[in-house]
Coordinates of C-alpha atoms in Angstrom, one line a residue:
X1 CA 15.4 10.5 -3.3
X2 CA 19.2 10.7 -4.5
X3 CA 22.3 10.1 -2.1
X4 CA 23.3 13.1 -2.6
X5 CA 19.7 14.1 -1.2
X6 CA 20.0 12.0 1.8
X7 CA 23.6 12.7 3.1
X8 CA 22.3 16.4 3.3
X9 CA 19.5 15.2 5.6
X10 CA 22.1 13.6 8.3
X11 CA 22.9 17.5 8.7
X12 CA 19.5 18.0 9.2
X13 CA 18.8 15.4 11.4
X14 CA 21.3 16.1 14.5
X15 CA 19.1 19.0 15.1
X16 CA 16.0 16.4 16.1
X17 CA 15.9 15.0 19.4
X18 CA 13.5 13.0 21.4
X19 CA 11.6 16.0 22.5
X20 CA 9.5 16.4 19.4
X21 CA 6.4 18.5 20.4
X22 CA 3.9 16.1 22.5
X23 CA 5.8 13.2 22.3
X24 CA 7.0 11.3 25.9
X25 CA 10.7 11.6 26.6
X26 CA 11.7 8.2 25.8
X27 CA 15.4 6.8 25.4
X28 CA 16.0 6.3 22.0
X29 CA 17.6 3.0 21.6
X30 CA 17.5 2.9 18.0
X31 CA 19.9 5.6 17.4
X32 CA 17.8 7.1 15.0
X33 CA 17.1 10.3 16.6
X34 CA 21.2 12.2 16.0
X35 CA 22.2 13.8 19.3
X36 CA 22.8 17.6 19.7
X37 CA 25.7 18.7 17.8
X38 CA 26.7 15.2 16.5
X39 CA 28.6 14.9 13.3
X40 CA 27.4 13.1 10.1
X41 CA 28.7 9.2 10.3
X42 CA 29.1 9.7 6.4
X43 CA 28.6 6.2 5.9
X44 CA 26.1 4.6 2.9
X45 CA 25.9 1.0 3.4
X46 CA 26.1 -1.3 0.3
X47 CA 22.6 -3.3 -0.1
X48 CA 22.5 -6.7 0.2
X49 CA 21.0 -8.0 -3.5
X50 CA 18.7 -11.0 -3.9
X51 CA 17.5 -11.8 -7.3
X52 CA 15.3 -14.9 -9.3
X53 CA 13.2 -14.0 -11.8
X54 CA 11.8 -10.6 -13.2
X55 CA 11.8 -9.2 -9.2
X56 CA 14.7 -7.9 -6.9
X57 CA 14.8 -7.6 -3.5
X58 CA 17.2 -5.3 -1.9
X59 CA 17.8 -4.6 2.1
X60 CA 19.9 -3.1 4.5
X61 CA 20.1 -2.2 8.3
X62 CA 20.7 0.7 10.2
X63 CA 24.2 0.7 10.9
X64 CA 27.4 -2.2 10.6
X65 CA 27.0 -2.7 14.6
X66 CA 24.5 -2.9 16.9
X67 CA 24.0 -2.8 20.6
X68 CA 24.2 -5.4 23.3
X69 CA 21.4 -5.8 25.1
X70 CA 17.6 -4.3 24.7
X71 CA 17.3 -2.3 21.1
X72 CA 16.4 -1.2 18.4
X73 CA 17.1 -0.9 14.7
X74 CA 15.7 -0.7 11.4
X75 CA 16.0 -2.3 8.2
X76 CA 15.1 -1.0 5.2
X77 CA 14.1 -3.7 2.1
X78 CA 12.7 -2.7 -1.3
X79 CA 11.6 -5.2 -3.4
X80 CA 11.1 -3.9 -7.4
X81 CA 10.0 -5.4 -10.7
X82 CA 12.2 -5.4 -13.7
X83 CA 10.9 -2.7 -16.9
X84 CA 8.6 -4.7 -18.5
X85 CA 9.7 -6.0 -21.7
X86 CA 6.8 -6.8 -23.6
X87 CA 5.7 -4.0 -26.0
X88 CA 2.3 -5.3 -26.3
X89 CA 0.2 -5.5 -23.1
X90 CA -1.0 -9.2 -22.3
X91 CA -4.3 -10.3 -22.4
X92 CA -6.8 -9.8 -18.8
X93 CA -9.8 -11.3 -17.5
X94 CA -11.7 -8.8 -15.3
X95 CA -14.8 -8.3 -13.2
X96 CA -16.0 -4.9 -12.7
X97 CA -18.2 -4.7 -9.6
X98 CA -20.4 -1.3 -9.4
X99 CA -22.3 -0.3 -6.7
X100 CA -25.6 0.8 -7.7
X101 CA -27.2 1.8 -4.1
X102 CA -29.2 4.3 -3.1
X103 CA -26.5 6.8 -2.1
X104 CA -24.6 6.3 -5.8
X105 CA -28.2 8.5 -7.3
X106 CA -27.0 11.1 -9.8
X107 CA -23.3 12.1 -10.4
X108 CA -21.2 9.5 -8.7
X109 CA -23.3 6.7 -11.0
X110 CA -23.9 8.2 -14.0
X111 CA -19.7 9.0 -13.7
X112 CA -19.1 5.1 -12.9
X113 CA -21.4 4.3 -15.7
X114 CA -19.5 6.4 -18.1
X115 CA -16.1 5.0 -16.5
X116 CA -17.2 1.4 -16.9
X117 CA -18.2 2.5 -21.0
X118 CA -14.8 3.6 -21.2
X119 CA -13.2 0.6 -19.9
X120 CA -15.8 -1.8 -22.2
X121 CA -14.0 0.2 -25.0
X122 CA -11.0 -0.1 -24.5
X123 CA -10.7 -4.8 -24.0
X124 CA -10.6 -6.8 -27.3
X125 CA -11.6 -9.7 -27.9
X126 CA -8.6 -11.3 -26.8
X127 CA -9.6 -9.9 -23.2
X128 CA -12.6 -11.1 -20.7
X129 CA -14.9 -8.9 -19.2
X130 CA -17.8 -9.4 -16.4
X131 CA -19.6 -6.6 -15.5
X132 CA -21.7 -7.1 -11.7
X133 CA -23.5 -3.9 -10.2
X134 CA -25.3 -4.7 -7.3
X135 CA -27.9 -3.0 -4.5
X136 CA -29.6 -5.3 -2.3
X137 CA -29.8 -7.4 -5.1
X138 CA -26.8 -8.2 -7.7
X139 CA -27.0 -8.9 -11.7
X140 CA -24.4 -9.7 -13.6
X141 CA -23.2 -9.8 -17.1
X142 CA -21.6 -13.5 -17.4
X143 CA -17.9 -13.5 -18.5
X144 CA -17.3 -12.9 -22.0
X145 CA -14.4 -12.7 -24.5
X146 CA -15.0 -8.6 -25.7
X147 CA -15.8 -9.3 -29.2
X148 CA -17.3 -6.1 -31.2
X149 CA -21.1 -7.9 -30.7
X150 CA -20.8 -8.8 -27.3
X151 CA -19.2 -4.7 -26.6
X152 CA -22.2 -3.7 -28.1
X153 CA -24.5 -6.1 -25.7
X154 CA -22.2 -4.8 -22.2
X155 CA -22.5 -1.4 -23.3
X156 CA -26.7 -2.5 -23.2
X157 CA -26.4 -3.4 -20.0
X158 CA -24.2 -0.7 -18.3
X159 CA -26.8 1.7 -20.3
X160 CA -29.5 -0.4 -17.7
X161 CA -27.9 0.3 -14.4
X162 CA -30.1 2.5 -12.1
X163 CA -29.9 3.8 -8.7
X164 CA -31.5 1.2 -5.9
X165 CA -31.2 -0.4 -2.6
X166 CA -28.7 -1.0 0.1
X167 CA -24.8 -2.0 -0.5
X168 CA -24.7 -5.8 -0.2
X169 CA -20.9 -5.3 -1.3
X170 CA -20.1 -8.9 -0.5
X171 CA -22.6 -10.5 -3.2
X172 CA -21.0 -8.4 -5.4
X173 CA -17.8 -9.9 -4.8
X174 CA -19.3 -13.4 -4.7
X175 CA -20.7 -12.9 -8.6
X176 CA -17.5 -11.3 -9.7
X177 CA -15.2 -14.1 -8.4
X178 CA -17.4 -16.9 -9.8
X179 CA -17.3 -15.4 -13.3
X180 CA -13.2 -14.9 -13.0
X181 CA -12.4 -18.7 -11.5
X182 CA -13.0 -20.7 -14.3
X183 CA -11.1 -19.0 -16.5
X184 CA -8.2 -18.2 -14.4
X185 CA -5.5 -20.6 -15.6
X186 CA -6.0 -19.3 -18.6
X187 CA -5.1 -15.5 -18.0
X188 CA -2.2 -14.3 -16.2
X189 CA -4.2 -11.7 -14.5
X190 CA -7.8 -12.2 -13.0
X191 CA -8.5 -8.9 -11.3
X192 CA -11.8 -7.7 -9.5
X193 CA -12.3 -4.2 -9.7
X194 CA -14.8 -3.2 -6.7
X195 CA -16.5 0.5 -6.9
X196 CA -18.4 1.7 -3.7
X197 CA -18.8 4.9 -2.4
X198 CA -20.1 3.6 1.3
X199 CA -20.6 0.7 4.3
X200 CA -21.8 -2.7 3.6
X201 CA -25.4 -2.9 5.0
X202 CA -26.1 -6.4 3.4
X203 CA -24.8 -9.5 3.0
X204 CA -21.5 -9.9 5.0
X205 CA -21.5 -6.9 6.8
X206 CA -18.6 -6.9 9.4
X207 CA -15.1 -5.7 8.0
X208 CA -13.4 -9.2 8.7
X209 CA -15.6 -11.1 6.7
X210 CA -14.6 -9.1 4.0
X211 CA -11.0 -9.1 4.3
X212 CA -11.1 -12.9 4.6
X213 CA -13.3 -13.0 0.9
X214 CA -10.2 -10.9 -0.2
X215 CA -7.8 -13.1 0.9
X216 CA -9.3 -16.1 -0.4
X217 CA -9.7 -14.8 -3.8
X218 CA -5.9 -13.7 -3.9
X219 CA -5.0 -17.1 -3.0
X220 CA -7.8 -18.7 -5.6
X221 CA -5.9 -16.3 -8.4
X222 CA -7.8 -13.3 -8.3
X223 CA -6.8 -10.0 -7.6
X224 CA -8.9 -7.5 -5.6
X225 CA -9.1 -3.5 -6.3
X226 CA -11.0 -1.2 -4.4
X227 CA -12.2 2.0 -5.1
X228 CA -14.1 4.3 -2.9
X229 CA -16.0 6.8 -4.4
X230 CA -16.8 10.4 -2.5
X231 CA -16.3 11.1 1.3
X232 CA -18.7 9.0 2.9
X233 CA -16.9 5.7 2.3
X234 CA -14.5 3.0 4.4
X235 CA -11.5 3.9 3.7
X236 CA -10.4 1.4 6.1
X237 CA -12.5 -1.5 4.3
X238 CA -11.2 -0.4 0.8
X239 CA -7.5 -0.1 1.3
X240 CA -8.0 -3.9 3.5
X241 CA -9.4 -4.9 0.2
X242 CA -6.4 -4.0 -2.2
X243 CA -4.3 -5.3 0.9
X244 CA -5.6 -8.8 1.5
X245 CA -6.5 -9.0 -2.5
X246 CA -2.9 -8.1 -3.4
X247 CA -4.2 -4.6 -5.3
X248 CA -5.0 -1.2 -5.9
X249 CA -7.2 1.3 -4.0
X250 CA -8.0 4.9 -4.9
X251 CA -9.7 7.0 -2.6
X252 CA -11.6 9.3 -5.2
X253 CA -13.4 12.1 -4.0
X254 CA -14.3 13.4 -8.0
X255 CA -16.2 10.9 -9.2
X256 CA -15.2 12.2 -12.9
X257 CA -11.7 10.8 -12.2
X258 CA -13.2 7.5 -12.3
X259 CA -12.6 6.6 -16.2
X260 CA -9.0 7.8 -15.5
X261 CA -8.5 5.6 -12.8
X262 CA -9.9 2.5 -14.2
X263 CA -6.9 3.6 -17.4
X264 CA -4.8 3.2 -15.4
X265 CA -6.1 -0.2 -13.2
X266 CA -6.1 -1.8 -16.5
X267 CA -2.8 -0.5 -17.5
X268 CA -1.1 -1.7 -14.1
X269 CA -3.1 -5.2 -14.4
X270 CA -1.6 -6.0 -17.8
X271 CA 1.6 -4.9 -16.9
X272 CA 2.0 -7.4 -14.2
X273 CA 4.7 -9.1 -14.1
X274 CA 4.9 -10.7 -10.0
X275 CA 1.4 -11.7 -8.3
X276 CA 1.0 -13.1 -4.8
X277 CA 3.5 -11.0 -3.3
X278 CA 4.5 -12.3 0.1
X279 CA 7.4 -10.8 2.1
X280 CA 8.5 -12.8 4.9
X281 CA 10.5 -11.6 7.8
X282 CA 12.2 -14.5 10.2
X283 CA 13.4 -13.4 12.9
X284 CA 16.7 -15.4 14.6
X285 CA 17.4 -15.9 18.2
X286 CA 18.1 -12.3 19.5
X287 CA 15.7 -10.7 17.7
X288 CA 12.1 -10.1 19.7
X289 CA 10.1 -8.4 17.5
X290 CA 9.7 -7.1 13.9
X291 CA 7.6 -4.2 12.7
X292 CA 6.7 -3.6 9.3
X293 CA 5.6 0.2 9.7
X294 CA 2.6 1.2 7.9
X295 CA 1.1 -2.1 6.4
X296 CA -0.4 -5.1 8.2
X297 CA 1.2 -8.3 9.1
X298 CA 0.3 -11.9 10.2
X299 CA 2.6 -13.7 12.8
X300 CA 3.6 -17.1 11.8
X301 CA 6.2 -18.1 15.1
X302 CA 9.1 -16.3 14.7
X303 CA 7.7 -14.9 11.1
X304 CA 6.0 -12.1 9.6
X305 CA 4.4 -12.2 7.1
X306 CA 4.0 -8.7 4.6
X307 CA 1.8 -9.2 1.5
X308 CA 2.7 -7.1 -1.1
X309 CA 0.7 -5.9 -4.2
X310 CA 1.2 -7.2 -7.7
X311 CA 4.0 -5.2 -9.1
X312 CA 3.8 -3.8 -12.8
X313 CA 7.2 -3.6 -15.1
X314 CA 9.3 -0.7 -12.9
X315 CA 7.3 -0.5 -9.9
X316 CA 8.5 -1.1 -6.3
X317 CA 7.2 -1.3 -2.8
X318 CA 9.5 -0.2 -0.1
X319 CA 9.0 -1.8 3.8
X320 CA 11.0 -0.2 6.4
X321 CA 11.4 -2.7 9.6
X322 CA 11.7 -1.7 13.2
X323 CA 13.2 -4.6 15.1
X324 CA 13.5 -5.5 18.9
X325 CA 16.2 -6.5 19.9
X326 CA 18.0 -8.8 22.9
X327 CA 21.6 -9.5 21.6
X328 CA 24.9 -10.6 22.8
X329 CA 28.4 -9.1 22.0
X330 CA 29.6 -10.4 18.7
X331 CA 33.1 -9.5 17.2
X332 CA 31.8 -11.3 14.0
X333 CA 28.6 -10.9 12.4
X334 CA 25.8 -12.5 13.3
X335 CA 22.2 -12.6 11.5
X336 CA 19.9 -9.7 12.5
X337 CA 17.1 -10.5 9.9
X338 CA 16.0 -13.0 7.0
X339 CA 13.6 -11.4 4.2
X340 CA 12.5 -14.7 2.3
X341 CA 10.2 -13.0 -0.7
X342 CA 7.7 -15.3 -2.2
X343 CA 5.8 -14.5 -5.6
X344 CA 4.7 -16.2 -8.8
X345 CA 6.6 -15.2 -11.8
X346 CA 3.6 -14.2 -14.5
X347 CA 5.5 -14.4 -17.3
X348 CA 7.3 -17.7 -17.2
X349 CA 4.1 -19.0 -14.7
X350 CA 6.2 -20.6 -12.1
X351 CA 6.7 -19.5 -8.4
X352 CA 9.9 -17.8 -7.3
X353 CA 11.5 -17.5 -3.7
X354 CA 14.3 -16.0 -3.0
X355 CA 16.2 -15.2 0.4
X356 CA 17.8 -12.0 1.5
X357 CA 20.2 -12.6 5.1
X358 CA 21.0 -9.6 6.9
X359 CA 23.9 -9.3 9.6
X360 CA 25.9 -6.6 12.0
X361 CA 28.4 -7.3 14.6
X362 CA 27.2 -6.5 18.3
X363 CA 29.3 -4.7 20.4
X364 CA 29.0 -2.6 24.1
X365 CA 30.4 0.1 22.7
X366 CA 27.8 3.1 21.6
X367 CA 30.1 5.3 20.0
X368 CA 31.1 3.0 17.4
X369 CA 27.5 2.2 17.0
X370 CA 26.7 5.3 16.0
X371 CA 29.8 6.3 14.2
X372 CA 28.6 3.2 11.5
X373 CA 25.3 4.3 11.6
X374 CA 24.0 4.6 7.6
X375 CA 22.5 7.5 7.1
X376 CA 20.2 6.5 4.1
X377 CA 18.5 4.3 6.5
X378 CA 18.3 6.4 9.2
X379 CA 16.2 8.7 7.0
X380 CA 13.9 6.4 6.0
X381 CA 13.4 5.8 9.5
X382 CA 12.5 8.9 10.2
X383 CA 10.1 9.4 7.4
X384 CA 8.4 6.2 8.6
X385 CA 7.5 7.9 11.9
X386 CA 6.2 10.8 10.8
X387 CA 4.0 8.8 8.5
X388 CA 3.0 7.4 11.5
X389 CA 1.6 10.6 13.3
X390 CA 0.2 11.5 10.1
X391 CA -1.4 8.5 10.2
X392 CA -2.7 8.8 13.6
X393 CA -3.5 12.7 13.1
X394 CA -5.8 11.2 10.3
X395 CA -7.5 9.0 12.6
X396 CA -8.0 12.0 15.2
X397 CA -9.5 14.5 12.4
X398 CA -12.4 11.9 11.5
X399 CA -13.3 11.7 15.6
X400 CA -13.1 15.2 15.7
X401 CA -10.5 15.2 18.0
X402 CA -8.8 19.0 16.6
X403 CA -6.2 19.4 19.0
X404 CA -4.8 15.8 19.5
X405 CA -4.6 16.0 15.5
X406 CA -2.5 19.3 15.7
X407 CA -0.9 17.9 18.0
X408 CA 0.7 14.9 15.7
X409 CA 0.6 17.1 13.1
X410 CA 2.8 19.2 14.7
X411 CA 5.4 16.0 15.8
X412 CA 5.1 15.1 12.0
X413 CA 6.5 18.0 11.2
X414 CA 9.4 18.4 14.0
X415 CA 10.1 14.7 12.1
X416 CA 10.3 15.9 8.6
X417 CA 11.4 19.3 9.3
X418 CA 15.0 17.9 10.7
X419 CA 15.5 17.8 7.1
X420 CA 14.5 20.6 4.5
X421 CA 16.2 18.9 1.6
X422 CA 15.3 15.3 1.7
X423 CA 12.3 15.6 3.7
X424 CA 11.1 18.8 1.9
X425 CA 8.1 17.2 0.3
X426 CA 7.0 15.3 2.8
X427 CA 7.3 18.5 5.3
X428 CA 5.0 20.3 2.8
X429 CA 2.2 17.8 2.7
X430 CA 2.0 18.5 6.2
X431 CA 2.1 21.9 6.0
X432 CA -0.7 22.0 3.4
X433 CA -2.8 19.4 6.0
X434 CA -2.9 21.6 8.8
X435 CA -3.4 24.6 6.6
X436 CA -6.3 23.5 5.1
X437 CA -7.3 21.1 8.2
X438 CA -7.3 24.9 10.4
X439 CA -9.8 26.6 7.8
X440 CA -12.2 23.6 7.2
X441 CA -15.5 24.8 7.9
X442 CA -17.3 21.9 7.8
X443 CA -17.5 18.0 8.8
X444 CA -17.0 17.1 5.2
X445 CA -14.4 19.2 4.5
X446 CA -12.6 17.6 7.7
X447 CA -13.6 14.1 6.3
X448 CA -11.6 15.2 2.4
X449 CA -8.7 16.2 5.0
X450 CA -8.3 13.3 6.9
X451 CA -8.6 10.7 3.8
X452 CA -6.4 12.6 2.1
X453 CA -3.4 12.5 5.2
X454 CA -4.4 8.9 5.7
X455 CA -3.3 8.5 1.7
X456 CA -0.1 10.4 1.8
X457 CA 0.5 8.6 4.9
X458 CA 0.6 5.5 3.2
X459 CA 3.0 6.4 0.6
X460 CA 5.1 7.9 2.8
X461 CA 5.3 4.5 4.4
X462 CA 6.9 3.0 1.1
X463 CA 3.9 1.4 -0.6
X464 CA 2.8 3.0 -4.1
X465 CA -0.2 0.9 -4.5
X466 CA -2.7 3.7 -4.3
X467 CA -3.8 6.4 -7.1
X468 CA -3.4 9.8 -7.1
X469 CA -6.6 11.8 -8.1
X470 CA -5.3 15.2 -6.9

């Protein structure tokens, strides 16, 4: 989104107030709803710029002063890797995990077998390659340098892999992580790539125990994918999996897309340049509460804690940050919010933190407040809460739930419509949800709907760690 772009949505914006269609009146004491007939501040804040290493971290807050008293702003931090600079793509040690259950029979496994041909093809032999498919049971191709003979023996075994069992997705997991760990000092990526198209049914069964397997791995070295195949999958599961492993997650309702999306998994994996990203929000005396819309956090005392995914040479991942506040009047500033990011630089292997302080002056005084309101932020704010009703009209769609759906489908779009120039495409994914959402015929065709919103949702939010199979 340009400047240009986002000083034309202030003008949009004054038409919004807090009476967006099923939404409580509330007093909005964030100031990010403009008042009837209120002019354009005109103001673009400078960012505040951090930078060590290959990553910068960049962050502002709503406006130059804040209220006294109970509030709320927002700040807005990016944090983006440096274009790679290696022309030739580094060397990876990988574990594809396919899941071979009863409910992958025909077209969805014969497409991940062809996907997982394609990515066999495509390693050399200065790359390492496991290759785990399991059902109630799971068998595994050890961890091998892809040498020409030992292509021809994976390509063997994929040819072997047949329909059977339950979804024991956690042994599947286990296999792939003990064939990545002894190698991993020796790579700068370890990645598992995990395939499933439905629920856990044995093994470790309960979401949780999942996420935690995730989480250890990412802190062993490894990084966890997940891709779920078709409509009758945990989307929920998945994207925890790519969240707590620090990866990807595709939600890929054409199984054909599969070889495509594992391109493009290997191409993002080699590419890496910052692993183990942690974004960590400490909050000073003042300041109550911080939310980082649309991702998970994990409260550490006055800290949250954001993990990031492993950013690729160009990519980003944007957080926008709805804070509490309980301030006193301050003619000079005074610190609002800390971002300390934490990652490990994979080129030069070392870790890197570096520490982003943001400040406003507090005043009693609401005009000025919002006469130094920046209007870049105050966009993004407004994006994040409609991502949020998309989010939750998602979650209504797959209980069946029509009208509470329309209902926050509807407030998304009072959000997104205060703006039809830098809001315009987010406004249309909305429009083509409840379209389509209004002449599904079916329960599946609801499902596609709802995983679909849930997706755009999440990039909406900021975070580009997903793949687009449209």
């Amino acid at each position: 989104m340009n400047r240009t772009a986002l000083l034309l949505a202030t003008t949009g914006l004054l038409a919004l107030t807090a009476a967006v269609v099923g939404m409580p009146r509330q007093k909005d004491t964030s100031h990010t709803l403009a008042h009837p007939g209120e002019a354009p501040t005109g103001v673009v804040l400078p960012p505040a710029t951090a930078k060590d290493g290959p990553v910068t971290l960049q962050g502002k807050l709503s406006g130059a002063y804040l209220m006294t008293g109970p509030s709320e702003a927002y700040a807005v931090l990016t944090v983006r890797a440096d274009k790679s600079r290696e022309k030739k793509r580094v060397p990876v040690s990988l574990a594809l995990v396919i899941d071979r259950s009863g409910s992958m029979r025909g077209q969805k496994l014969e497409d991940a077998k062809r996907a997982a041909r394609l990515l066999v093809q495509r390693l050399d032999a200065e790359d390492r390659l496991a290759l785990v498919h399991y059902g109630s049971d799971v068998r595994v191709f050890p961890s091998q340098q892809v040498t020409d003979e030992v292509r021809q023996q994976m390509l063997a075994f994929v040819d072997t892999i047949a329909d059977e069992g339950a979804t024991n997705i956690s042994g599947g997991l286990q296999a792939a992580a003990q064939q990545l760990l002894p190698h991993v000092e020796s790579f700068r990526v370890s990645r598992i790539l995990l395939l499933s198209d439905g629920h856990p049914t044995e093994g470790l069964i309960e979401d949780s125990e999942l996420l935690k397997l995730a989480d250890t791995y990412q802190r062993q070295g490894l990084t966890v994918s997940g891709l779920g195949v078709g409509d009758e999958f945990n989307e929920h599961l998945m994207r925890g999996m790519a969240e707590q492993g620090g990866g990807f997650y595709g939600y890929i309702q054409d199984s054909e897309k599969l070889a495509e999306i594992l391109r493009r998994e290997l191409e993002q994996a080699a590419g890496t340049l910052a692993r183990g990203v942690e974004l960590r929000l400490e909050l000073p005396e003042g300041v109550m509460d911080a939310e980082a819309m649309g991702v998970p956090t994990r409260r550490e005392g006055h800290t949250r804690v954001v993990r990031l995914y492993d950013l690729a040479g160009g990519q980003e991942a944007q957080v926008v940050v709805k804070l509490t506040l309980s301030l006193e009047s301050s003619k000079a500033d005074r610190g609002v919010l800390g971002a300390r990011l934490r990652y490990q630089d994979v080129e030069a292997a070392r870790p890197v933190e570096t520490y982003l302080p943001l400040s406003a002056k507090v005043t009693d005084d609401e005009a000025l407040v919002r006469a130094n309101l920046d209007q870049e932020v105050r966009v993004h704010a407004v994006k994040a809460l409609g991502a949020r009703e998309m989010q939750a009209a998602a979650e209504e769609m797959k209980r069946g739930n029509r009208q509470k759906a329309l209902g926050m489908l509807d407030n998304a779009r009072s959000l997104f419509g205060s703006s039809a120039d830098a809001l315009a495409g987010e406004l249309a994914d909305v429009d083509r949800t409840k379209a389509a959402y209004l002449n599904a015929q079916d329960e599946t065709s609801v499902k596609r709907e709802a995983l679909q919103l849930h997706r755009k949702s999440l990039r909406t939010f900021g975070q580009n760690n997903s793949y687009d199979t449209d």
